[in-house]
């Protein structure tokens, strides 16, 4: 489902980009028709996927009802293999999607930061101050994106660990035997919850550096700069 939705999003992005770059623009009706077609293709693929899933589930249920314990174990092994393949495919897709997003964001950020630099210069900032402000804004943006990617990866790992614990319980493993794994899961969840505070601390430090300086702070910085120059001149 994720792959199908991302495929539709890529089509929509391509349609909109083509419309943006075209010398002769499509009419609103023609553009809407193309976008609707992309959505319709997505819906048809999702329906086909649901039907295939239902067929596989129905077949698995029939086998489970008719087969003996040995056959059931064989089915479970195949299901586990499919699950591992899904996890592997999903990770590969996420990695590729992340790389594409990085490329797109890099180009968008370049344009945005160039505009912001020009705005700061026009408002009276020195080139050095403008560059420092842009660098801080880049760090703030990178902090947000890195945090979101990290949380997504950790959520997947936590879900996988929870699934393993629940599967072990259904197979007869007692909670006492799983005590170490459950404690480890709780510790990981506690650490993940603490990441939000660290992110806010980082944002606070960057935003504090970005905050406009008071007249007094500006004057003190200027005096410090002059003192440094004076020290250089007085150095034998």
Coordinates of N, CA, C and O in Angstrom, one line a residue, residues 69-161:
X69 N -0.9 -30.6 12.0 CA 0.1 -29.8 12.7 C 1.3 -29.5 11.8 O 1.9 -28.4 11.8
X70 N 1.8 -30.6 11.1 CA 3.0 -30.4 10.3 C 2.7 -29.4 9.1 O 3.6 -28.6 8.9
X71 N 1.6 -29.5 8.5 CA 1.2 -28.6 7.4 C 1.1 -27.2 7.9 O 1.5 -26.2 7.3
X72 N 0.5 -27.0 9.1 CA 0.4 -25.7 9.7 C 1.7 -25.0 10.0 O 1.9 -23.8 9.7
X73 N 2.7 -25.8 10.5 CA 4.0 -25.3 10.7 C 4.7 -24.9 9.4 O 5.4 -23.9 9.3
X74 N 4.4 -25.6 8.3 CA 5.0 -25.3 7.0 C 4.4 -24.0 6.5 O 5.2 -23.1 6.0
X75 N 3.1 -23.8 6.7 CA 2.5 -22.5 6.3 C 3.1 -21.4 7.1 O 3.3 -20.3 6.5
X76 N 3.2 -21.6 8.4 CA 3.7 -20.5 9.2 C 5.2 -20.1 8.8 O 5.5 -18.9 8.8
X77 N 6.0 -21.1 8.4 CA 7.3 -20.8 8.0 C 7.3 -20.0 6.7 O 8.1 -19.1 6.5
X78 N 6.3 -20.3 5.8 CA 6.2 -19.5 4.6 C 5.7 -18.1 4.9 O 6.2 -17.1 4.3
X79 N 4.8 -18.0 5.8 CA 4.3 -16.6 6.2 C 5.5 -15.8 6.8 O 5.6 -14.6 6.5
X80 N 6.3 -16.5 7.7 CA 7.4 -15.8 8.3 C 8.4 -15.3 7.2 O 9.0 -14.2 7.3
X81 N 8.6 -16.2 6.2 CA 9.5 -15.8 5.1 C 9.0 -14.6 4.4 O 9.7 -13.7 4.0
X82 N 7.7 -14.6 4.1 CA 7.0 -13.4 3.4 C 7.2 -12.2 4.3 O 7.5 -11.1 3.8
X83 N 7.0 -12.3 5.6 CA 7.1 -11.2 6.5 C 8.5 -10.6 6.4 O 8.7 -9.4 6.4
X84 N 9.5 -11.5 6.4 CA 10.9 -11.0 6.4 C 11.2 -10.3 5.0 O 11.9 -9.3 5.0
X85 N 10.6 -10.9 4.0 CA 10.8 -10.2 2.7 C 10.1 -8.9 2.6 O 10.6 -7.9 2.1
X86 N 8.9 -8.8 3.2 CA 8.2 -7.5 3.3 C 9.0 -6.4 4.1 O 9.2 -5.3 3.6
X87 N 9.6 -6.9 5.2 CA 10.4 -6.0 6.0 C 11.6 -5.5 5.2 O 12.0 -4.3 5.2
X88 N 12.3 -6.5 4.5 CA 13.5 -6.1 3.7 C 13.1 -5.2 2.6 O 13.8 -4.2 2.4
X89 N 12.0 -5.5 1.9 CA 11.6 -4.6 0.8 C 11.2 -3.2 1.3 O 11.5 -2.2 0.7
X90 N 10.5 -3.2 2.4 CA 10.1 -1.9 3.0 C 11.3 -1.0 3.4 O 11.3 0.2 3.1
X91 N 12.3 -1.7 4.0 CA 13.5 -0.9 4.3 C 14.2 -0.4 3.1 O 14.7 0.7 3.1
X92 N 14.3 -1.3 2.0 CA 14.9 -0.8 0.8 C 14.2 0.4 0.2 O 14.8 1.3 -0.3
X93 N 12.8 0.3 0.2 CA 12.0 1.4 -0.3 C 12.2 2.6 0.5 O 12.4 3.7 -0.1
X94 N 12.2 2.5 1.8 CA 12.4 3.7 2.7 C 13.7 4.3 2.4 O 13.9 5.6 2.4
X95 N 14.8 3.5 2.2 CA 16.1 4.1 2.0 C 16.1 4.8 0.6 O 16.7 5.9 0.6
X96 N 15.5 4.2 -0.4 CA 15.5 4.9 -1.7 C 14.7 6.2 -1.6 O 15.1 7.2 -2.2
X97 N 13.5 6.1 -1.0 CA 12.7 7.2 -0.9 C 13.3 8.3 -0.1 O 13.2 9.5 -0.4
X98 N 14.1 8.0 1.0 CA 14.8 9.0 1.8 C 15.9 9.7 0.9 O 16.1 10.9 1.0
X99 N 16.6 8.9 0.1 CA 17.6 9.5 -0.7 C 17.0 10.5 -1.7 O 17.6 11.5 -2.0
X100 N 15.9 10.1 -2.3 CA 15.2 11.0 -3.3 C 14.7 12.3 -2.6 O 14.9 13.4 -3.1
X101 N 14.2 12.1 -1.3 CA 13.7 13.3 -0.6 C 14.9 14.2 -0.3 O 14.8 15.4 -0.3
X102 N 16.0 13.6 0.1 CA 17.2 14.4 0.4 C 17.7 15.2 -0.8 O 18.0 16.4 -0.7
X103 N 17.6 14.6 -2.0 CA 18.0 15.3 -3.2 C 17.0 16.5 -3.5 O 17.4 17.6 -3.8
X104 N 15.7 16.2 -3.4 CA 14.7 17.2 -3.6 C 14.8 18.3 -2.6 O 14.8 19.5 -2.9
X105 N 15.0 17.9 -1.3 CA 15.1 19.0 -0.3 C 16.3 19.8 -0.4 O 16.3 21.0 -0.1
X106 N 17.4 19.2 -0.9 CA 18.7 19.9 -1.0 C 18.5 21.1 -2.0 O 19.0 22.2 -1.7
X107 N 17.8 20.8 -3.1 CA 17.6 21.8 -4.1 C 16.6 22.9 -3.7 O 16.9 24.1 -3.9
X108 N 15.6 22.4 -3.0 CA 14.6 23.4 -2.5 C 15.3 24.3 -1.4 O 15.0 25.5 -1.4
X109 N 16.1 23.7 -0.5 CA 16.7 24.4 0.5 C 17.7 25.5 0.0 O 17.8 26.6 0.5
X110 N 18.4 25.1 -1.1 CA 19.4 26.0 -1.7 C 18.7 27.3 -2.2 O 19.1 28.4 -1.9
X111 N 17.6 27.1 -2.8 CA 16.8 28.3 -3.3 C 16.3 29.1 -2.2 O 16.4 30.3 -2.1
X112 N 15.7 28.4 -1.2 CA 15.1 29.1 0.0 C 16.2 29.9 0.8 O 15.9 31.0 1.2
X113 N 17.3 29.2 1.0 CA 18.4 29.9 1.8 C 19.0 31.1 1.0 O 19.4 32.1 1.6
X114 N 19.1 31.0 -0.3 CA 19.6 32.1 -1.1 C 18.7 33.3 -1.0 O 19.1 34.4 -0.9
X115 N 17.4 33.0 -1.0 CA 16.4 34.1 -0.9 C 16.5 34.7 0.5 O 16.4 35.9 0.7
X116 N 16.6 33.9 1.5 CA 16.7 34.4 2.9 C 18.0 35.2 3.1 O 18.0 36.2 3.8
X117 N 19.1 34.7 2.5 CA 20.3 35.5 2.6 C 20.2 36.9 2.0 O 20.6 37.9 2.5
X118 N 19.5 36.9 0.8 CA 19.3 38.2 0.1 C 18.4 39.1 1.0 O 18.7 40.3 1.1
X119 N 17.4 38.5 1.6 CA 16.5 39.3 2.4 C 17.3 39.9 3.6 O 17.1 41.1 4.0
X120 N 18.1 39.1 4.3 CA 18.9 39.6 5.4 C 19.8 40.7 5.0 O 20.0 41.7 5.7
X121 N 20.5 40.6 3.8 CA 21.4 41.6 3.3 C 20.6 42.9 3.1 O 21.0 44.0 3.4
X122 N 19.4 42.8 2.5 CA 18.6 44.0 2.2 C 18.1 44.7 3.4 O 17.9 45.9 3.4
X123 N 18.0 43.9 4.5 CA 17.5 44.5 5.8 C 18.7 45.1 6.6 O 18.5 45.6 7.7
X124 N 19.9 45.0 6.0 CA 21.0 45.7 6.7 C 22.0 44.8 7.4 O 23.0 45.3 8.0
X125 N 21.8 43.5 7.3 CA 22.8 42.6 7.9 C 24.1 42.6 7.2 O 24.1 42.7 5.9
X126 N 25.2 42.4 7.9 CA 26.5 42.2 7.2 C 26.5 40.8 6.6 O 25.8 39.9 7.0
X127 N 27.4 40.6 5.6 CA 27.5 39.3 4.9 C 27.8 38.2 6.0 O 27.3 37.1 5.9
X128 N 28.7 38.5 6.9 CA 29.1 37.5 7.9 C 28.0 37.2 8.8 O 27.7 36.0 9.1
X129 N 27.2 38.2 9.2 CA 26.0 37.9 10.1 C 25.0 37.1 9.3 O 24.3 36.2 9.9
X130 N 24.8 37.5 8.1 CA 23.8 36.8 7.3 C 24.2 35.3 7.1 O 23.3 34.4 7.2
X131 N 25.4 35.1 6.8 CA 25.9 33.7 6.6 C 25.7 32.9 7.9 O 25.4 31.7 7.9
X132 N 26.0 33.5 9.0 CA 25.9 32.8 10.3 C 24.4 32.5 10.6 O 24.1 31.4 11.0
X133 N 23.5 33.4 10.3 CA 22.1 33.2 10.4 C 21.6 32.0 9.5 O 20.8 31.2 10.0
X134 N 22.1 32.0 8.3 CA 21.7 31.0 7.4 C 22.2 29.6 7.8 O 21.5 28.6 7.8
X135 N 23.4 29.6 8.4 CA 24.0 28.3 8.9 C 23.2 27.8 10.0 O 22.9 26.6 10.1
X136 N 22.7 28.7 10.9 CA 21.9 28.3 12.1 C 20.6 27.8 11.6 O 20.0 26.8 12.1
X137 N 20.0 28.4 10.6 CA 18.7 27.9 10.1 C 18.9 26.6 9.4 O 18.0 25.7 9.5
X138 N 20.0 26.3 8.7 CA 20.3 25.0 8.2 C 20.3 23.9 9.3 O 19.8 22.8 9.1
X139 N 21.0 24.3 10.4 CA 21.1 23.3 11.5 C 19.8 23.0 12.1 O 19.5 21.9 12.4
X140 N 18.9 24.0 12.2 CA 17.6 23.8 12.7 C 16.8 22.9 11.8 O 16.1 22.0 12.3
X141 N 16.8 23.1 10.5 CA 16.1 22.3 9.6 C 16.6 20.9 9.6 O 15.9 19.9 9.6
X142 N 18.0 20.7 9.6 CA 18.6 19.4 9.7 C 18.2 18.7 11.0 O 18.0 17.4 11.0
X143 N 18.1 19.4 12.1 CA 17.7 18.8 13.3 C 16.3 18.2 13.2 O 16.1 17.1 13.7
X144 N 15.4 18.9 12.6 CA 14.0 18.5 12.5 C 13.9 17.2 11.6 O 13.3 16.2 12.0
X145 N 14.6 17.2 10.5 CA 14.6 16.1 9.6 C 15.3 14.9 10.1 O 14.7 13.8 10.0
X146 N 16.4 15.1 10.8 CA 17.1 13.9 11.4 C 16.3 13.3 12.5 O 16.2 12.1 12.6
X147 N 15.6 14.1 13.3 CA 14.8 13.6 14.4 C 13.6 12.8 13.8 O 13.4 11.7 14.3
X148 N 13.0 13.3 12.8 CA 11.8 12.6 12.3 C 12.2 11.3 11.7 O 11.6 10.2 11.9
X149 N 13.4 11.2 11.0 CA 13.8 9.9 10.4 C 14.2 9.0 11.5 O 13.9 7.8 11.5
X150 N 14.9 9.5 12.6 CA 15.3 8.6 13.7 C 14.1 8.0 14.4 O 14.0 6.8 14.7
X151 N 13.0 8.9 14.6 CA 11.8 8.4 15.3 C 11.1 7.3 14.5 O 10.7 6.3 15.0
X152 N 11.1 7.5 13.1 CA 10.4 6.5 12.2 C 11.2 5.2 12.3 O 10.5 4.1 12.4
X153 N 12.5 5.2 12.3 CA 13.3 4.0 12.4 C 13.1 3.3 13.7 O 12.9 2.1 13.8
X154 N 13.1 4.1 14.8 CA 12.9 3.5 16.1 C 11.5 2.9 16.3 O 11.3 1.9 16.9
X155 N 10.5 3.6 15.7 CA 9.1 3.1 15.8 C 9.0 1.7 15.1 O 8.3 0.8 15.6
X156 N 9.7 1.5 14.0 CA 9.7 0.3 13.3 C 10.4 -0.8 14.1 O 9.9 -1.9 14.3
X157 N 11.5 -0.5 14.8 CA 12.2 -1.5 15.6 C 11.4 -1.8 16.8 O 11.3 -3.0 17.2
X158 N 10.7 -0.8 17.4 CA 9.9 -1.1 18.6 C 8.7 -2.0 18.2 O 8.4 -3.0 19.0
X159 N 8.1 -1.7 17.1 CA 7.0 -2.6 16.6 C 7.5 -4.0 16.4 O 6.8 -5.0 16.7
X160 N 8.6 -4.1 15.8 CA 9.2 -5.5 15.5 C 9.4 -6.2 16.8 O 9.1 -7.4 16.9
X161 N 10.0 -5.5 17.8 CA 10.2 -6.2 19.1 C 8.9 -6.6 19.8 O 8.8 -7.7 20.4

